[in-house]
Amino acid sequence: MTGPLHGIRVIDLTAMVSGPMATMMLADQGAEVIKVENPAGGDFTRLAANRQGGFAASYLNNNRNKRSVALNLKDPEGKNALLKLIAGADVFVQNFRPGVIERMGFDEDAVRKVAPDIVYVSISGFGENGPYADRPVYDPLIQGLSGLASVQAGSDQHRPQLVRTILPDKLTGVTAAQAITAALFARERTGAAQHVRLSMLDAVIAFLWGSDMGSQTFVQHELPQQAAASFQDLIYETTNGYITVAVQNDREWRALLKALDKPEWADDPRFLTAELRQRNIDARLELTQSVLRTDTSEFWLEQLQAENVPSAPVLNRHQMISHPQVAATGIIREYDHPQAGRLRQARAAARFSGAELPPPAGAPALGADTFAVLRACGYDDATLADLAERGVLGIPLGNPKENLE
């Protein structure tokens, strides 16, 4: 069966993580994604560390189910080839710094001349306006400017900390994919073609507001400093590892006391109500930790589960892969890549009842689909061979004649 986006063609000029992750999500849902790359190296993540068979893990994990077309877009014939690809597409996505795509000759007006109803997508770092608009950007810069590093510290008085994953990049990718499908839906209903604009900075600030910006929500009643609710987290040490336990209401609090065999805490004046337990959170967490430190993770998880206390083990990456709950979800899959060998990846998180998707196609070699895709645009073999010899097209392996067979 086909995916929900079957029949949608996406021209993908993005690189690194935010854009490629967005377009991979579309590809996982059935869209045909044509990744257009510079023949001289392609997406920078192709050169990242942790490589096998000439493929970097970072590139493989953000570019599956795509086709690669290598075009020299500084050459007029390369630009013309891209315009022919765009003419038959539904979505055009780029994540260059503001102003770059215009200098390349593929601004919205130029693209709409050949594809009037295309969904045009611009992903930026800091946004298209403002003093930082044309600055280079990487994930840590967004974590700093957005306030995320301060949130991660726990309070404004503590040294800011980075989240140990490139959350802004990946969150922007997820946000972009959702926005693209919304724009496609709007086009289906109204016929109107949208220009979707988003930045990494906007994506993170919008993300934070739902749970971390309460102190700045009430206008003229802002709290100048965000104090930490607690300087402890909800990770508890046991005799042989770590677990996490979270209780939110009175029922769960009473269940925790039973699991820990500490009924006397129910009469402690510091913990009589949810408000008091939050006000005295450090004392409450310290007492919980003092008990959990006395036995193994396995013992406490069994005790907690018996009383229906929300709890789970804290796993490292290797342990997570083999955990029975993770295995039961089927989220992690293995398949063979023709060059990189046996791969393990997470499938797309969302599943659709009407579409049992086939095994994934591994991320393509640079320019692997150039000739096949351009043939479909009307190029004959002689022209393709000539363009390849002149460096307008990239050749993944061998020579033009071999790729034209």
Short mmCIF file of C-alpha atoms in Angstrom, two decimals:
data_model
loop_
_atom_site.label_atom_id
_atom_site.label_comp_id
_atom_site.label_asym_id
_atom_site.label_seq_id
_atom_site.Cartn_x
_atom_site.Cartn_y
_atom_site.Cartn_z
CA MET A 1 0.00 0.00 0.00
CA THR A 2 1.11 3.58 -0.58
CA GLY A 3 1.81 6.20 2.03
CA PRO A 4 -0.51 9.16 2.68
CA LEU A 5 1.75 11.51 0.69
CA HIS A 6 2.04 9.22 -2.33
CA GLY A 7 2.01 11.33 -5.49
CA ILE A 8 3.60 14.39 -3.86
CA ARG A 9 6.96 15.39 -5.32
CA VAL A 10 9.38 17.40 -3.16
CA ILE A 11 12.47 19.21 -4.47
CA ASP A 12 14.87 19.32 -1.53
CA LEU A 13 17.76 21.79 -1.57
CA THR A 14 18.39 21.49 2.16
CA ALA A 15 21.48 20.26 3.98
CA MET A 16 22.65 19.40 7.50
CA VAL A 17 19.74 18.35 9.78
CA SER A 18 16.68 20.62 10.05
CA GLY A 19 15.73 20.58 6.37
CA PRO A 20 16.77 16.98 5.61
CA MET A 21 14.88 15.71 8.65
CA ALA A 22 11.73 17.52 7.50
CA THR A 23 11.93 16.11 3.99
CA MET A 24 12.77 12.62 5.26
CA MET A 25 9.56 12.68 7.28
CA LEU A 26 7.69 13.48 4.07
CA ALA A 27 9.57 10.70 2.24
CA ASP A 28 8.75 8.23 5.03
CA GLN A 29 5.07 9.08 4.47
CA GLY A 30 5.25 8.30 0.77
CA ALA A 31 6.35 11.52 -0.93
CA GLU A 32 8.93 11.38 -3.70
CA VAL A 33 11.79 13.49 -2.38
CA ILE A 34 14.51 14.53 -4.83
CA LYS A 35 17.56 15.76 -2.95
CA VAL A 36 19.48 18.21 -5.12
CA GLU A 37 23.16 18.44 -4.17
CA ASN A 38 26.36 20.05 -5.36
CA PRO A 39 28.45 17.47 -7.27
CA ALA A 40 31.50 18.69 -5.34
CA GLY A 41 30.75 16.89 -2.07
CA GLY A 42 27.00 17.27 -1.61
CA ASP A 43 25.38 17.60 1.81
CA PHE A 44 28.07 18.35 4.40
CA THR A 45 26.83 15.54 6.64
CA ARG A 46 28.15 13.07 4.04
CA LEU A 47 31.59 13.95 5.42
CA ALA A 48 30.73 13.47 9.10
CA ALA A 49 32.47 10.97 11.35
CA ASN A 50 31.30 7.40 12.08
CA ARG A 51 31.32 6.10 8.54
CA GLN A 52 30.84 2.73 6.89
CA GLY A 53 31.00 1.93 3.20
CA GLY A 54 31.58 5.60 2.44
CA PHE A 55 28.40 6.70 4.26
CA ALA A 56 28.26 8.70 7.49
CA ALA A 57 25.65 7.69 10.07
CA SER A 58 24.42 11.30 10.32
CA TYR A 59 23.71 11.42 6.60
CA LEU A 60 22.05 7.99 6.56
CA ASN A 61 19.77 8.87 9.48
CA ASN A 62 18.35 12.01 7.87
CA ASN A 63 18.09 11.09 4.20
CA ARG A 64 16.48 7.68 3.74
CA ASN A 65 13.79 7.14 1.12
CA LYS A 66 15.14 9.98 -1.02
CA ARG A 67 16.67 10.21 -4.50
CA SER A 68 19.86 12.20 -5.10
CA VAL A 69 20.42 14.42 -8.11
CA ALA A 70 23.80 16.15 -8.35
CA LEU A 71 23.64 19.48 -10.22
CA ASN A 72 26.14 22.31 -10.53
CA LEU A 73 23.80 25.22 -9.94
CA LYS A 74 26.48 27.76 -10.85
CA ASP A 75 26.22 26.53 -14.43
CA PRO A 76 23.27 27.83 -16.49
CA GLU A 77 22.52 24.33 -17.73
CA GLY A 78 22.47 23.03 -14.18
CA LYS A 79 20.03 25.78 -13.23
CA ASN A 80 17.86 24.94 -16.23
CA ALA A 81 17.81 21.27 -15.18
CA LEU A 82 16.64 22.25 -11.69
CA LEU A 83 13.86 24.41 -13.15
CA LYS A 84 12.66 21.40 -15.13
CA LEU A 85 12.54 19.36 -11.92
CA ILE A 86 10.67 22.13 -10.13
CA ALA A 87 8.11 22.37 -12.94
CA GLY A 88 6.70 18.96 -12.01
CA ALA A 89 6.93 19.33 -8.23
CA ASP A 90 4.51 20.10 -5.40
CA VAL A 91 6.99 21.35 -2.80
CA PHE A 92 10.29 23.26 -2.95
CA VAL A 93 12.35 23.38 0.26
CA GLN A 94 15.55 25.33 0.95
CA ASN A 95 17.42 26.22 4.13
CA PHE A 96 20.11 28.60 2.93
CA ARG A 97 20.87 31.77 4.82
CA PRO A 98 18.49 34.62 3.90
CA GLY A 99 19.51 36.14 0.58
CA VAL A 100 21.43 33.15 -0.74
CA ILE A 101 18.58 31.49 -2.63
CA GLU A 102 17.82 34.83 -4.34
CA ARG A 103 21.44 35.13 -5.50
CA MET A 104 21.23 31.57 -6.81
CA GLY A 105 18.24 32.54 -8.94
CA PHE A 106 15.63 30.37 -7.23
CA ASP A 107 13.65 32.88 -5.20
CA GLU A 108 9.90 32.46 -4.93
CA ASP A 109 9.09 34.50 -8.04
CA ALA A 110 11.54 32.54 -10.19
CA VAL A 111 10.24 29.20 -8.94
CA ARG A 112 6.58 30.17 -9.41
CA LYS A 113 7.22 31.06 -13.05
CA VAL A 114 7.62 27.33 -13.74
CA ALA A 115 5.43 25.99 -10.89
CA PRO A 116 2.71 28.50 -9.97
CA ASP A 117 1.00 26.26 -7.41
CA ILE A 118 4.10 24.97 -5.64
CA VAL A 119 4.44 25.08 -1.84
CA TYR A 120 7.62 27.13 -1.37
CA VAL A 121 9.42 26.55 1.94
CA SER A 122 12.17 28.69 3.49
CA ILE A 123 13.89 27.45 6.64
CA SER A 124 16.33 29.85 8.32
CA GLY A 125 18.33 29.98 11.51
CA PHE A 126 17.56 33.30 13.20
CA GLY A 127 14.76 34.42 10.86
CA GLU A 128 14.61 36.51 7.71
CA ASN A 129 14.76 39.91 9.45
CA GLY A 130 16.66 41.47 12.32
CA PRO A 131 20.32 42.01 13.24
CA TYR A 132 21.11 38.27 13.32
CA ALA A 133 19.31 37.34 10.10
CA ASP A 134 22.38 36.91 7.90
CA ARG A 135 24.65 35.38 10.55
CA PRO A 136 25.82 31.75 10.39
CA VAL A 137 23.90 29.55 12.78
CA TYR A 138 24.32 26.23 14.54
CA ASP A 139 22.24 24.50 17.17
CA PRO A 140 24.11 25.82 20.28
CA LEU A 141 23.56 29.42 19.16
CA ILE A 142 19.81 28.89 19.03
CA GLN A 143 19.83 27.15 22.41
CA GLY A 144 21.55 30.21 23.83
CA LEU A 145 19.51 32.96 22.21
CA SER A 146 16.11 31.27 22.67
CA GLY A 147 16.48 30.87 26.44
CA LEU A 148 16.58 27.08 26.18
CA ALA A 149 20.03 26.92 27.81
CA SER A 150 18.72 28.93 30.74
CA VAL A 151 15.69 26.64 31.06
CA GLN A 152 18.01 23.64 31.05
CA ALA A 153 20.02 25.18 33.90
CA GLY A 154 16.99 25.05 36.17
CA SER A 155 17.04 28.72 37.18
CA ASP A 156 18.41 32.06 36.00
CA GLN A 157 20.96 32.06 38.83
CA HIS A 158 22.71 28.95 37.56
CA ARG A 159 25.16 28.51 34.72
CA PRO A 160 23.23 27.91 31.46
CA GLN A 161 23.49 24.41 30.04
CA LEU A 162 23.02 23.03 26.57
CA VAL A 163 20.58 20.21 25.96
CA ARG A 164 22.80 17.28 24.95
CA THR A 165 21.03 16.75 21.66
CA ILE A 166 20.53 19.13 18.76
CA LEU A 167 16.97 19.86 19.77
CA PRO A 168 16.55 23.13 17.78
CA ASP A 169 17.64 21.44 14.54
CA LYS A 170 15.35 18.46 14.99
CA LEU A 171 12.41 20.41 16.36
CA THR A 172 12.62 22.73 13.35
CA GLY A 173 12.52 19.70 11.07
CA VAL A 174 9.39 18.33 12.73
CA THR A 175 7.74 21.78 12.66
CA ALA A 176 8.60 22.22 8.99
CA ALA A 177 7.18 18.83 8.02
CA GLN A 178 3.90 19.60 9.79
CA ALA A 179 3.71 23.04 8.17
CA ILE A 180 4.34 21.59 4.71
CA THR A 181 1.53 19.08 5.04
CA ALA A 182 -0.75 21.87 6.31
CA ALA A 183 0.13 23.96 3.25
CA LEU A 184 -0.55 21.00 0.95
CA PHE A 185 -3.92 20.48 2.65
CA ALA A 186 -4.78 24.17 2.23
CA ARG A 187 -3.83 24.00 -1.46
CA GLU A 188 -6.08 20.98 -1.89
CA ARG A 189 -9.03 22.83 -0.36
CA THR A 190 -8.51 26.34 -1.73
CA GLY A 191 -6.10 26.04 -4.64
CA ALA A 192 -3.89 28.68 -3.01
CA ALA A 193 -0.12 28.09 -3.01
CA GLN A 194 1.63 29.04 0.21
CA HIS A 195 5.11 30.28 1.05
CA VAL A 196 5.97 28.59 4.36
CA ARG A 197 8.58 30.48 6.37
CA LEU A 198 10.05 29.31 9.67
CA SER A 199 13.24 29.68 11.62
CA MET A 200 15.01 27.55 14.17
CA LEU A 201 14.69 30.40 16.66
CA ASP A 202 10.92 30.68 16.17
CA ALA A 203 10.46 26.92 16.42
CA VAL A 204 12.26 26.71 19.78
CA ILE A 205 10.61 29.78 21.33
CA ALA A 206 7.16 28.50 20.34
CA PHE A 207 8.08 25.09 21.75
CA LEU A 208 9.25 26.52 25.08
CA TRP A 209 6.17 28.64 25.70
CA GLY A 210 3.88 25.71 26.44
CA SER A 211 5.64 24.76 29.65
CA ASP A 212 8.64 26.98 30.41
CA MET A 213 7.57 30.61 29.95
CA GLY A 214 4.93 30.95 32.64
CA SER A 215 7.01 33.65 34.34
CA GLN A 216 6.73 35.79 31.20
CA THR A 217 3.09 35.11 30.35
CA PHE A 218 1.28 37.82 32.31
CA VAL A 219 2.03 41.20 30.76
CA GLN A 220 3.26 43.77 33.30
CA HIS A 221 3.38 41.01 35.90
CA GLU A 222 6.49 39.20 34.67
CA LEU A 223 8.85 37.54 37.11
CA PRO A 224 12.30 39.06 36.49
CA GLN A 225 14.16 35.95 37.57
CA GLN A 226 13.07 32.37 37.01
CA ALA A 227 13.73 30.48 40.22
CA ALA A 228 14.15 26.75 40.19
CA ALA A 229 11.29 24.70 41.55
CA SER A 230 13.97 22.28 42.65
CA PHE A 231 17.67 21.82 42.17
CA GLN A 232 17.12 18.09 41.90
CA ASP A 233 15.71 16.18 38.98
CA LEU A 234 13.55 13.08 39.01
CA ILE A 235 16.39 10.63 38.37
CA TYR A 236 17.05 8.46 41.41
CA GLU A 237 20.10 6.37 42.17
CA THR A 238 19.69 2.76 43.23
CA THR A 239 22.33 0.24 44.29
CA ASN A 240 22.93 -0.83 40.67
CA GLY A 241 21.74 1.99 38.43
CA TYR A 242 19.08 4.66 38.06
CA ILE A 243 15.32 4.88 37.80
CA THR A 244 12.85 7.72 37.35
CA VAL A 245 9.70 8.18 39.43
CA ALA A 246 7.12 10.92 38.97
CA VAL A 247 4.02 11.49 41.10
CA GLN A 248 1.57 14.31 40.39
CA ASN A 249 -1.57 13.81 42.45
CA ASP A 250 -2.70 12.67 45.89
CA ARG A 251 -3.46 9.12 44.79
CA GLU A 252 0.02 8.67 43.30
CA TRP A 253 1.62 10.20 46.39
CA ARG A 254 -0.16 7.74 48.66
CA ALA A 255 0.82 4.89 46.33
CA LEU A 256 4.46 5.98 46.48
CA LEU A 257 4.41 5.94 50.29
CA LYS A 258 3.06 2.41 50.23
CA ALA A 259 5.66 1.23 47.72
CA LEU A 260 8.46 2.78 49.80
CA ASP A 261 6.92 1.52 53.08
CA LYS A 262 6.91 5.04 54.50
CA PRO A 263 3.32 5.58 55.75
CA GLU A 264 4.54 8.15 58.30
CA TRP A 265 5.25 10.65 55.49
CA ALA A 266 1.49 10.99 55.00
CA ASP A 267 1.31 12.88 58.32
CA ASP A 268 4.33 15.10 57.66
CA PRO A 269 3.00 18.70 57.67
CA ARG A 270 5.29 19.54 54.75
CA PHE A 271 3.52 17.08 52.46
CA LEU A 272 -0.18 17.25 53.41
CA THR A 273 -1.32 18.83 50.14
CA ALA A 274 -0.08 18.99 46.56
CA GLU A 275 0.78 22.66 47.05
CA LEU A 276 2.83 21.90 50.15
CA ARG A 277 4.59 19.01 48.45
CA GLN A 278 5.58 21.34 45.63
CA ARG A 279 6.69 24.05 48.04
CA ASN A 280 8.84 21.53 49.90
CA ILE A 281 9.95 19.67 46.81
CA ASP A 282 13.64 19.45 47.72
CA ALA A 283 12.91 17.82 51.07
CA ARG A 284 10.44 15.44 49.44
CA LEU A 285 12.84 14.37 46.71
CA GLU A 286 15.73 13.97 49.15
CA LEU A 287 13.65 11.63 51.32
CA THR A 288 12.57 9.62 48.28
CA GLN A 289 16.17 9.31 47.16
CA SER A 290 17.31 8.18 50.61
CA VAL A 291 14.99 5.17 50.38
CA LEU A 292 15.55 4.26 46.74
CA ARG A 293 19.30 4.19 47.30
CA THR A 294 18.93 1.14 49.54
CA ASP A 295 18.07 -1.49 46.90
CA THR A 296 18.32 -2.38 43.23
CA SER A 297 16.53 -0.81 40.28
CA GLU A 298 14.76 -4.10 39.60
CA PHE A 299 13.48 -4.35 43.16
CA TRP A 300 12.12 -0.82 43.27
CA LEU A 301 10.54 -0.95 39.82
CA GLU A 302 8.66 -4.08 40.88
CA GLN A 303 7.50 -2.44 44.11
CA LEU A 304 6.45 0.76 42.34
CA GLN A 305 4.64 -1.06 39.58
CA ALA A 306 2.72 -3.13 42.11
CA GLU A 307 1.27 0.11 43.50
CA ASN A 308 0.81 1.67 40.04
CA VAL A 309 3.33 4.44 40.71
CA PRO A 310 4.55 6.05 37.46
CA SER A 311 8.13 4.82 37.10
CA ALA A 312 10.62 3.53 34.56
CA PRO A 313 14.25 2.47 34.30
CA VAL A 314 16.84 5.00 33.11
CA LEU A 315 18.63 3.35 30.20
CA ASN A 316 21.67 4.15 28.16
CA ARG A 317 21.42 4.04 24.37
CA HIS A 318 22.55 0.42 24.07
CA GLN A 319 20.13 -0.75 26.77
CA MET A 320 17.25 1.15 25.19
CA ILE A 321 17.57 -0.72 21.89
CA SER A 322 17.02 -4.10 23.55
CA HIS A 323 14.38 -3.12 26.12
CA PRO A 324 11.20 -5.22 25.73
CA GLN A 325 8.91 -2.18 25.62
CA VAL A 326 10.93 -0.63 22.80
CA ALA A 327 10.96 -3.96 20.99
CA ALA A 328 7.18 -4.26 21.34
CA THR A 329 6.59 -0.93 19.61
CA GLY A 330 8.56 -1.97 16.53
CA ILE A 331 10.10 1.51 16.38
CA ILE A 332 13.60 0.19 15.67
CA ARG A 333 14.14 -1.63 12.40
CA GLU A 334 17.09 -3.17 10.60
CA TYR A 335 17.66 -3.35 6.87
CA ASP A 336 20.48 -3.70 4.35
CA HIS A 337 22.01 -0.71 2.59
CA PRO A 338 23.79 -1.59 -0.68
CA GLN A 339 26.97 0.27 0.29
CA ALA A 340 26.82 0.94 4.04
CA GLY A 341 25.77 -2.59 5.02
CA ARG A 342 23.32 -3.59 7.74
CA LEU A 343 21.65 -0.54 9.31
CA ARG A 344 19.57 -0.01 12.42
CA GLN A 345 17.25 3.00 12.44
CA ALA A 346 14.08 4.25 14.06
CA ARG A 347 11.12 4.11 11.70
CA ALA A 348 8.82 7.08 11.36
CA ALA A 349 7.04 7.57 14.68
CA ALA A 350 3.57 8.07 13.20
CA ARG A 351 1.80 5.07 11.67
CA PHE A 352 -1.19 5.13 9.34
CA SER A 353 -3.86 2.43 9.36
CA GLY A 354 -4.29 2.58 5.59
CA ALA A 355 -0.63 2.35 4.69
CA GLU A 356 1.71 -0.50 5.57
CA LEU A 357 4.84 1.02 4.13
CA PRO A 358 7.54 -1.12 2.49
CA PRO A 359 11.04 -1.46 3.96
CA PRO A 360 12.94 1.83 3.71
CA ALA A 361 15.25 2.69 0.86
CA GLY A 362 18.65 3.62 2.25
CA ALA A 363 19.97 7.15 1.81
CA PRO A 364 21.34 7.53 -1.73
CA ALA A 365 24.91 7.96 -2.92
CA LEU A 366 25.69 11.45 -4.19
CA GLY A 367 24.06 11.83 -7.60
CA ALA A 368 22.85 8.23 -7.67
CA ASP A 369 19.57 9.15 -9.37
CA THR A 370 20.70 12.04 -11.53
CA PHE A 371 20.37 10.33 -14.89
CA ALA A 372 17.12 8.49 -14.15
CA VAL A 373 15.41 11.61 -12.83
CA LEU A 374 16.57 13.83 -15.67
CA ARG A 375 15.60 11.27 -18.28
CA ALA A 376 12.06 11.60 -16.97
CA CYS A 377 12.35 15.35 -17.60
CA GLY A 378 13.10 14.77 -21.28
CA TYR A 379 16.91 14.61 -21.39
CA ASP A 380 18.31 12.02 -23.80
CA ASP A 381 21.35 9.88 -23.05
CA ALA A 382 23.70 11.81 -25.33
CA THR A 383 22.85 15.10 -23.63
CA LEU A 384 23.25 13.58 -20.17
CA ALA A 385 26.64 12.15 -21.08
CA ASP A 386 27.77 15.52 -22.39
CA LEU A 387 26.56 17.38 -19.28
CA ALA A 388 28.29 14.85 -17.03
CA GLU A 389 31.59 15.18 -18.89
CA ARG A 390 31.41 18.97 -18.55
CA GLY A 391 30.79 18.81 -14.80
CA VAL A 392 27.20 20.05 -14.91
CA LEU A 393 25.98 16.73 -13.48
CA GLY A 394 27.53 14.58 -10.78
CA ILE A 395 28.43 10.95 -11.39
CA PRO A 396 28.27 8.63 -8.36
CA LEU A 397 30.42 5.80 -9.73
CA GLY A 398 32.26 4.93 -12.92
CA ASN A 399 31.86 7.17 -15.97
CA PRO A 400 28.93 8.65 -17.90
CA LYS A 401 28.61 5.73 -20.28
CA GLU A 402 28.40 3.23 -17.44
CA ASN A 403 25.67 5.25 -15.76
CA LEU A 404 23.76 5.58 -18.98
CA GLU A 405 23.49 1.85 -19.56
#
